[in-house]
mmCIF file of N, CA and C in Angstrom:
data_model
loop_
_atom_site.group_PDB
_atom_site.id
_atom_site.type_symbol
_atom_site.label_atom_id
_atom_site.label_comp_id
_atom_site.label_asym_id
_atom_site.label_seq_id
_atom_site.Cartn_x
_atom_site.Cartn_y
_atom_site.Cartn_z
ATOM 1 N N MET A 1 89.461 130.240 77.462
ATOM 2 C CA MET A 1 88.213 130.781 77.959
ATOM 3 C C MET A 1 87.078 129.880 77.482
ATOM 4 N N THR A 2 86.126 129.631 78.381
ATOM 5 C CA THR A 2 84.979 128.795 78.028
ATOM 6 C C THR A 2 83.856 129.670 77.508
ATOM 7 N N GLN A 3 82.876 129.022 76.892
ATOM 8 C CA GLN A 3 81.744 129.770 76.349
ATOM 9 C C GLN A 3 80.968 130.517 77.421
ATOM 10 N N ASP A 4 80.872 129.903 78.619
ATOM 11 C CA ASP A 4 80.101 130.570 79.668
ATOM 12 C C ASP A 4 80.912 131.623 80.414
ATOM 13 N N GLY A 5 82.191 131.789 80.046
ATOM 14 C CA GLY A 5 83.016 132.845 80.622
ATOM 15 C C GLY A 5 83.575 132.535 81.992
ATOM 16 N N THR A 6 83.582 131.259 82.410
ATOM 17 C CA THR A 6 84.064 130.937 83.748
ATOM 18 C C THR A 6 85.559 131.176 83.917
ATOM 19 N N ASP A 7 86.331 131.139 82.839
ATOM 20 C CA ASP A 7 87.765 131.392 82.939
ATOM 21 C C ASP A 7 88.109 132.847 82.641
ATOM 22 N N LYS A 8 87.109 133.656 82.503
ATOM 23 C CA LYS A 8 87.297 135.059 82.182
ATOM 24 C C LYS A 8 87.930 135.789 83.369
ATOM 25 N N PRO A 9 89.019 136.502 83.143
ATOM 26 C CA PRO A 9 89.650 137.226 84.255
ATOM 27 C C PRO A 9 88.737 138.331 84.764
ATOM 28 N N GLY A 10 88.861 138.626 86.060
ATOM 29 C CA GLY A 10 88.039 139.672 86.652
ATOM 30 C C GLY A 10 88.442 141.052 86.176
ATOM 31 N N THR A 11 87.510 141.951 86.231
ATOM 32 C CA THR A 11 87.778 143.334 85.888
ATOM 33 C C THR A 11 88.615 143.953 87.005
ATOM 34 N N PRO A 12 89.614 144.768 86.658
ATOM 35 C CA PRO A 12 90.420 145.396 87.705
ATOM 36 C C PRO A 12 89.540 146.139 88.705
ATOM 37 N N GLY A 13 89.825 145.940 89.991
ATOM 38 C CA GLY A 13 89.042 146.592 91.038
ATOM 39 C C GLY A 13 87.790 145.830 91.420
ATOM 40 N N GLU A 14 87.426 144.803 90.646
ATOM 41 C CA GLU A 14 86.229 144.021 90.940
ATOM 42 C C GLU A 14 86.580 142.928 91.951
ATOM 43 N N GLU A 15 85.770 142.814 92.999
ATOM 44 C CA GLU A 15 85.996 141.773 93.997
ATOM 45 C C GLU A 15 85.387 140.471 93.523
ATOM 46 N N LYS A 16 86.125 139.347 93.760
ATOM 47 C CA LYS A 16 85.587 138.037 93.425
ATOM 48 C C LYS A 16 84.620 137.610 94.509
ATOM 49 N N LYS A 17 83.531 136.951 94.098
ATOM 50 C CA LYS A 17 82.586 136.408 95.068
ATOM 51 C C LYS A 17 83.195 135.163 95.687
ATOM 52 N N PRO A 18 83.038 134.976 96.989
ATOM 53 C CA PRO A 18 83.561 133.756 97.612
ATOM 54 C C PRO A 18 82.813 132.531 97.103
ATOM 55 N N LEU A 19 83.518 131.399 97.051
ATOM 56 C CA LEU A 19 82.891 130.160 96.597
ATOM 57 C C LEU A 19 81.883 129.643 97.610
ATOM 58 N N VAL A 20 82.137 129.868 98.881
ATOM 59 C CA VAL A 20 81.242 129.452 99.950
ATOM 60 C C VAL A 20 80.861 130.695 100.742
ATOM 61 N N GLU A 21 79.578 130.877 100.976
ATOM 62 C CA GLU A 21 79.136 132.007 101.788
ATOM 63 C C GLU A 21 78.929 131.521 103.210
ATOM 64 N N TYR A 22 79.416 132.297 104.172
ATOM 65 C CA TYR A 22 79.384 131.905 105.577
ATOM 66 C C TYR A 22 78.400 132.755 106.350
ATOM 67 N N PRO A 23 77.805 132.202 107.409
ATOM 68 C CA PRO A 23 77.922 130.833 107.910
ATOM 69 C C PRO A 23 77.268 129.850 106.943
ATOM 70 N N SER A 24 77.796 128.637 106.932
ATOM 71 C CA SER A 24 77.323 127.632 106.003
ATOM 72 C C SER A 24 77.545 126.227 106.563
ATOM 73 N N VAL A 25 76.631 125.323 106.236
ATOM 74 C CA VAL A 25 76.841 123.918 106.573
ATOM 75 C C VAL A 25 77.733 123.348 105.481
ATOM 76 N N TYR A 26 78.822 122.729 105.882
ATOM 77 C CA TYR A 26 79.830 122.222 104.955
ATOM 78 C C TYR A 26 80.063 120.754 105.260
ATOM 79 N N GLU A 27 80.210 119.941 104.218
ATOM 80 C CA GLU A 27 80.422 118.512 104.418
ATOM 81 C C GLU A 27 81.845 118.121 104.041
ATOM 82 N N TYR A 28 82.515 117.482 104.971
ATOM 83 C CA TYR A 28 83.849 116.924 104.756
ATOM 84 C C TYR A 28 83.717 115.421 104.575
ATOM 85 N N LYS A 29 84.551 114.847 103.728
ATOM 86 C CA LYS A 29 84.655 113.397 103.580
ATOM 87 C C LYS A 29 86.024 113.011 104.108
ATOM 88 N N VAL A 30 86.047 112.064 105.037
ATOM 89 C CA VAL A 30 87.285 111.649 105.680
ATOM 90 C C VAL A 30 87.378 110.129 105.629
ATOM 91 N N MET A 31 88.511 109.602 105.149
ATOM 92 C CA MET A 31 88.663 108.164 105.040
ATOM 93 C C MET A 31 89.904 107.708 105.801
ATOM 94 N N GLY A 32 89.752 106.557 106.461
ATOM 95 C CA GLY A 32 90.867 105.958 107.179
ATOM 96 C C GLY A 32 90.801 104.451 107.079
ATOM 97 N N LYS A 33 91.856 103.799 107.526
ATOM 98 C CA LYS A 33 91.886 102.340 107.516
ATOM 99 C C LYS A 33 90.967 101.814 108.601
ATOM 100 N N ALA A 34 90.239 100.762 108.257
ATOM 101 C CA ALA A 34 89.320 100.146 109.204
ATOM 102 C C ALA A 34 89.862 98.796 109.621
ATOM 103 N N THR A 35 90.121 98.665 110.896
ATOM 104 C CA THR A 35 90.436 97.365 111.451
ATOM 105 C C THR A 35 89.380 97.100 112.511
ATOM 106 N N VAL A 36 89.207 95.858 112.860
ATOM 107 C CA VAL A 36 88.147 95.505 113.796
ATOM 108 C C VAL A 36 88.241 96.323 115.083
ATOM 109 N N GLU A 37 89.430 96.458 115.625
ATOM 110 C CA GLU A 37 89.566 97.180 116.887
ATOM 111 C C GLU A 37 89.573 98.694 116.725
ATOM 112 N N GLU A 38 89.805 99.216 115.511
ATOM 113 C CA GLU A 38 89.891 100.669 115.323
ATOM 114 C C GLU A 38 88.645 101.315 114.723
ATOM 115 N N THR A 39 87.707 100.542 114.162
ATOM 116 C CA THR A 39 86.572 101.145 113.465
ATOM 117 C C THR A 39 85.814 102.130 114.349
ATOM 118 N N PRO A 40 85.353 101.742 115.555
ATOM 119 C CA PRO A 40 84.691 102.747 116.384
ATOM 120 C C PRO A 40 85.664 103.836 116.808
ATOM 121 N N GLY A 41 86.926 103.471 116.997
ATOM 122 C CA GLY A 41 87.930 104.436 117.402
ATOM 123 C C GLY A 41 88.194 105.496 116.350
ATOM 124 N N PHE A 42 88.136 105.145 115.075
ATOM 125 C CA PHE A 42 88.388 106.115 114.019
ATOM 126 C C PHE A 42 87.291 107.179 113.992
ATOM 127 N N GLU A 43 86.042 106.749 114.135
ATOM 128 C CA GLU A 43 84.940 107.719 114.146
ATOM 129 C C GLU A 43 85.102 108.693 115.313
ATOM 130 N N GLU A 44 85.413 108.189 116.488
ATOM 131 C CA GLU A 44 85.595 109.062 117.647
ATOM 132 C C GLU A 44 86.822 109.952 117.472
ATOM 133 N N HIS A 45 87.866 109.416 116.862
ATOM 134 C CA HIS A 45 89.078 110.203 116.591
ATOM 135 C C HIS A 45 88.746 111.405 115.698
ATOM 136 N N VAL A 46 87.975 111.178 114.646
ATOM 137 C CA VAL A 46 87.590 112.256 113.724
ATOM 138 C C VAL A 46 86.668 113.249 114.432
ATOM 139 N N ARG A 47 85.727 112.749 115.235
ATOM 140 C CA ARG A 47 84.836 113.645 115.985
ATOM 141 C C ARG A 47 85.639 114.551 116.909
ATOM 142 N N SER A 48 86.651 113.994 117.578
ATOM 143 C CA SER A 48 87.448 114.819 118.496
ATOM 144 C C SER A 48 88.280 115.851 117.735
ATOM 145 N N LEU A 49 88.763 115.500 116.549
ATOM 146 C CA LEU A 49 89.494 116.455 115.713
ATOM 147 C C LEU A 49 88.595 117.645 115.375
ATOM 148 N N PHE A 50 87.376 117.377 114.937
ATOM 149 C CA PHE A 50 86.437 118.455 114.608
ATOM 150 C C PHE A 50 86.055 119.242 115.863
ATOM 151 N N ARG A 51 85.880 118.552 116.985
ATOM 152 C CA ARG A 51 85.540 119.220 118.243
ATOM 153 C C ARG A 51 86.625 120.226 118.630
ATOM 154 N N ARG A 52 87.887 119.813 118.496
ATOM 155 C CA ARG A 52 89.000 120.712 118.820
ATOM 156 C C ARG A 52 89.019 121.939 117.915
ATOM 157 N N LYS A 53 88.830 121.739 116.623
ATOM 158 C CA LYS A 53 88.927 122.855 115.676
ATOM 159 C C LYS A 53 87.709 123.769 115.715
ATOM 160 N N LEU A 54 86.521 123.218 116.013
ATOM 161 C CA LEU A 54 85.305 124.029 116.023
ATOM 162 C C LEU A 54 85.000 124.619 117.395
ATOM 163 N N GLY A 55 85.533 123.991 118.444
ATOM 164 C CA GLY A 55 85.244 124.463 119.788
ATOM 165 C C GLY A 55 83.881 124.037 120.292
ATOM 166 N N SER A 56 83.239 123.094 119.603
ATOM 167 C CA SER A 56 81.942 122.581 120.034
ATOM 168 C C SER A 56 81.792 121.131 119.590
ATOM 169 N N GLU A 57 80.868 120.449 120.219
ATOM 170 C CA GLU A 57 80.623 119.043 119.927
ATOM 171 C C GLU A 57 79.993 118.866 118.549
ATOM 172 N N VAL A 58 80.382 117.793 117.863
ATOM 173 C CA VAL A 58 79.767 117.439 116.572
ATOM 174 C C VAL A 58 78.731 116.370 116.857
ATOM 175 N N SER A 59 77.508 116.632 116.482
ATOM 176 C CA SER A 59 76.414 115.700 116.730
ATOM 177 C C SER A 59 76.640 114.379 115.992
ATOM 178 N N PRO A 60 76.370 113.243 116.640
ATOM 179 C CA PRO A 60 76.469 111.956 115.939
ATOM 180 C C PRO A 60 75.565 111.902 114.704
ATOM 181 N N ASP A 61 74.468 112.656 114.715
ATOM 182 C CA ASP A 61 73.578 112.713 113.552
ATOM 183 C C ASP A 61 74.230 113.419 112.364
ATOM 184 N N SER A 62 75.299 114.161 112.615
ATOM 185 C CA SER A 62 75.987 114.898 111.557
ATOM 186 C C SER A 62 77.083 114.075 110.888
ATOM 187 N N ILE A 63 77.241 112.824 111.334
ATOM 188 C CA ILE A 63 78.280 111.955 110.794
ATOM 189 C C ILE A 63 77.642 110.711 110.185
ATOM 190 N N HIS A 64 77.966 110.463 108.928
ATOM 191 C CA HIS A 64 77.495 109.262 108.243
ATOM 192 C C HIS A 64 78.700 108.359 108.007
ATOM 193 N N VAL A 65 78.604 107.111 108.450
ATOM 194 C CA VAL A 65 79.706 106.150 108.348
ATOM 195 C C VAL A 65 79.408 105.153 107.244
ATOM 196 N N GLN A 66 80.411 104.902 106.393
ATOM 197 C CA GLN A 66 80.268 103.899 105.337
ATOM 198 C C GLN A 66 81.570 103.106 105.240
ATOM 199 N N HIS A 67 81.429 101.789 105.254
ATOM 200 C CA HIS A 67 82.592 100.908 105.139
ATOM 201 C C HIS A 67 82.804 100.537 103.680
ATOM 202 N N SER A 68 84.054 100.341 103.304
ATOM 203 C CA SER A 68 84.358 99.917 101.938
ATOM 204 C C SER A 68 83.844 98.496 101.717
ATOM 205 N N ARG A 69 83.703 98.125 100.478
ATOM 206 C CA ARG A 69 83.149 96.826 100.122
ATOM 207 C C ARG A 69 83.908 95.672 100.776
ATOM 208 N N LYS A 70 85.225 95.761 100.784
ATOM 209 C CA LYS A 70 86.036 94.691 101.369
ATOM 210 C C LYS A 70 86.337 94.926 102.852
ATOM 211 N N GLY A 71 85.863 96.033 103.399
ATOM 212 C CA GLY A 71 86.040 96.298 104.818
ATOM 213 C C GLY A 71 87.403 96.830 105.220
ATOM 214 N N LYS A 72 88.218 97.193 104.253
ATOM 215 C CA LYS A 72 89.566 97.676 104.565
ATOM 216 C C LYS A 72 89.568 99.145 105.025
ATOM 217 N N PHE A 73 88.608 99.927 104.540
ATOM 218 C CA PHE A 73 88.552 101.354 104.853
ATOM 219 C C PHE A 73 87.182 101.729 105.407
ATOM 220 N N VAL A 74 87.157 102.826 106.144
ATOM 221 C CA VAL A 74 85.907 103.405 106.624
ATOM 222 C C VAL A 74 85.900 104.867 106.185
ATOM 223 N N SER A 75 84.745 105.309 105.680
ATOM 224 C CA SER A 75 84.593 106.674 105.195
ATOM 225 C C SER A 75 83.557 107.389 106.054
ATOM 226 N N LEU A 76 83.880 108.606 106.465
ATOM 227 C CA LEU A 76 82.954 109.415 107.246
ATOM 228 C C LEU A 76 82.586 110.666 106.462
ATOM 229 N N SER A 77 81.297 110.966 106.406
ATOM 230 C CA SER A 77 80.821 112.244 105.890
ATOM 231 C C SER A 77 80.435 113.057 107.113
ATOM 232 N N VAL A 78 81.105 114.178 107.311
ATOM 233 C CA VAL A 78 80.895 114.995 108.499
ATOM 234 C C VAL A 78 80.359 116.352 108.072
ATOM 235 N N SER A 79 79.134 116.663 108.502
ATOM 236 C CA SER A 79 78.520 117.961 108.184
ATOM 237 C C SER A 79 78.612 118.868 109.405
ATOM 238 N N VAL A 80 79.196 120.050 109.199
ATOM 239 C CA VAL A 80 79.377 120.993 110.305
ATOM 240 C C VAL A 80 79.018 122.406 109.850
ATOM 241 N N LEU A 81 78.669 123.235 110.816
ATOM 242 C CA LEU A 81 78.396 124.642 110.543
ATOM 243 C C LEU A 81 79.704 125.409 110.645
ATOM 244 N N LEU A 82 80.111 126.026 109.552
ATOM 245 C CA LEU A 82 81.337 126.826 109.526
ATOM 246 C C LEU A 82 80.982 128.301 109.520
ATOM 247 N N LEU A 83 81.799 129.072 110.214
ATOM 248 C CA LEU A 83 81.569 130.509 110.306
ATOM 249 C C LEU A 83 82.453 131.326 109.387
ATOM 250 N N SER A 84 83.572 130.715 108.903
ATOM 251 C CA SER A 84 84.492 131.486 108.073
ATOM 252 C C SER A 84 85.340 130.573 107.190
ATOM 253 N N GLU A 85 85.957 131.168 106.186
ATOM 254 C CA GLU A 85 86.888 130.456 105.307
ATOM 255 C C GLU A 85 88.110 129.994 106.091
ATOM 256 N N GLU A 86 88.547 130.793 107.044
ATOM 257 C CA GLU A 86 89.697 130.432 107.864
ATOM 258 C C GLU A 86 89.415 129.158 108.656
ATOM 259 N N GLN A 87 88.208 129.030 109.159
ATOM 260 C CA GLN A 87 87.814 127.835 109.899
ATOM 261 C C GLN A 87 87.818 126.610 108.976
ATOM 262 N N ARG A 88 87.307 126.760 107.774
ATOM 263 C CA ARG A 88 87.286 125.661 106.800
ATOM 264 C C ARG A 88 88.708 125.207 106.471
ATOM 265 N N ARG A 89 89.581 126.156 106.237
ATOM 266 C CA ARG A 89 90.974 125.834 105.901
ATOM 267 C C ARG A 89 91.727 125.225 107.087
ATOM 268 N N ALA A 90 91.447 125.685 108.285
ATOM 269 C CA ALA A 90 92.104 125.141 109.477
ATOM 270 C C ALA A 90 91.750 123.663 109.663
ATOM 271 N N ILE A 91 90.506 123.310 109.378
ATOM 272 C CA ILE A 91 90.109 121.906 109.487
ATOM 273 C C ILE A 91 90.817 121.078 108.427
ATOM 274 N N TYR A 92 90.888 121.577 107.192
ATOM 275 C CA TYR A 92 91.616 120.850 106.149
ATOM 276 C C TYR A 92 93.094 120.678 106.526
ATOM 277 N N ALA A 93 93.703 121.687 107.111
ATOM 278 C CA ALA A 93 95.107 121.588 107.523
ATOM 279 C C ALA A 93 95.272 120.499 108.581
ATOM 280 N N GLU A 94 94.348 120.434 109.498
ATOM 281 C CA GLU A 94 94.390 119.406 110.550
ATOM 282 C C GLU A 94 94.197 118.010 109.950
ATOM 283 N N LEU A 95 93.286 117.875 109.003
ATOM 284 C CA LEU A 95 93.066 116.580 108.336
ATOM 285 C C LEU A 95 94.329 116.151 107.595
ATOM 286 N N HIS A 96 94.990 117.101 106.959
ATOM 287 C CA HIS A 96 96.203 116.819 106.189
ATOM 288 C C HIS A 96 97.331 116.299 107.083
ATOM 289 N N GLN A 97 97.424 116.801 108.294
ATOM 290 C CA GLN A 97 98.516 116.445 109.196
ATOM 291 C C GLN A 97 98.271 115.158 109.975
ATOM 292 N N ASP A 98 97.035 114.677 109.999
ATOM 293 C CA ASP A 98 96.697 113.524 110.837
ATOM 294 C C ASP A 98 97.139 112.216 110.169
ATOM 295 N N PRO A 99 97.987 111.410 110.819
ATOM 296 C CA PRO A 99 98.481 110.177 110.207
ATOM 297 C C PRO A 99 97.429 109.078 110.074
ATOM 298 N N ARG A 100 96.345 109.139 110.836
ATOM 299 C CA ARG A 100 95.307 108.109 110.731
ATOM 300 C C ARG A 100 94.382 108.339 109.543
ATOM 301 N N ILE A 101 94.422 109.528 108.962
ATOM 302 C CA ILE A 101 93.547 109.854 107.840
ATOM 303 C C ILE A 101 94.318 109.622 106.553
ATOM 304 N N VAL A 102 93.749 108.762 105.694
ATOM 305 C CA VAL A 102 94.446 108.435 104.446
ATOM 306 C C VAL A 102 93.937 109.249 103.261
ATOM 307 N N TYR A 103 92.737 109.825 103.365
ATOM 308 C CA TYR A 103 92.174 110.603 102.267
ATOM 309 C C TYR A 103 91.094 111.511 102.825
ATOM 310 N N TYR A 104 90.961 112.693 102.253
ATOM 311 C CA TYR A 104 89.905 113.609 102.665
ATOM 312 C C TYR A 104 89.505 114.505 101.503
ATOM 313 N N LEU A 105 88.284 114.949 101.547
ATOM 314 C CA LEU A 105 87.743 115.904 100.558
ATOM 315 C C LEU A 105 87.061 117.026 101.288
#
């Protein structure tokens, strides 16, 4: 147990507060390999993945692209409005299954 009580078990019958309150803007970090011919393709691939799971278009303004120092990887920060925990988890499950994605947060 820590001094601030963060590891303190809940009182029986007490409901835990959710870590994220919905609706909420949530940011995902998605990384993939960057090759000259795939760099624009990877961003569009990730946008389409989010479009499928959310049922709506993801604004290009909601995606920040950053290339690794040596240019081997591309990282996307994608901010989206989530309505539920189930929606957040469904997107993570989709990211986990995608072979083009090498890392995600």
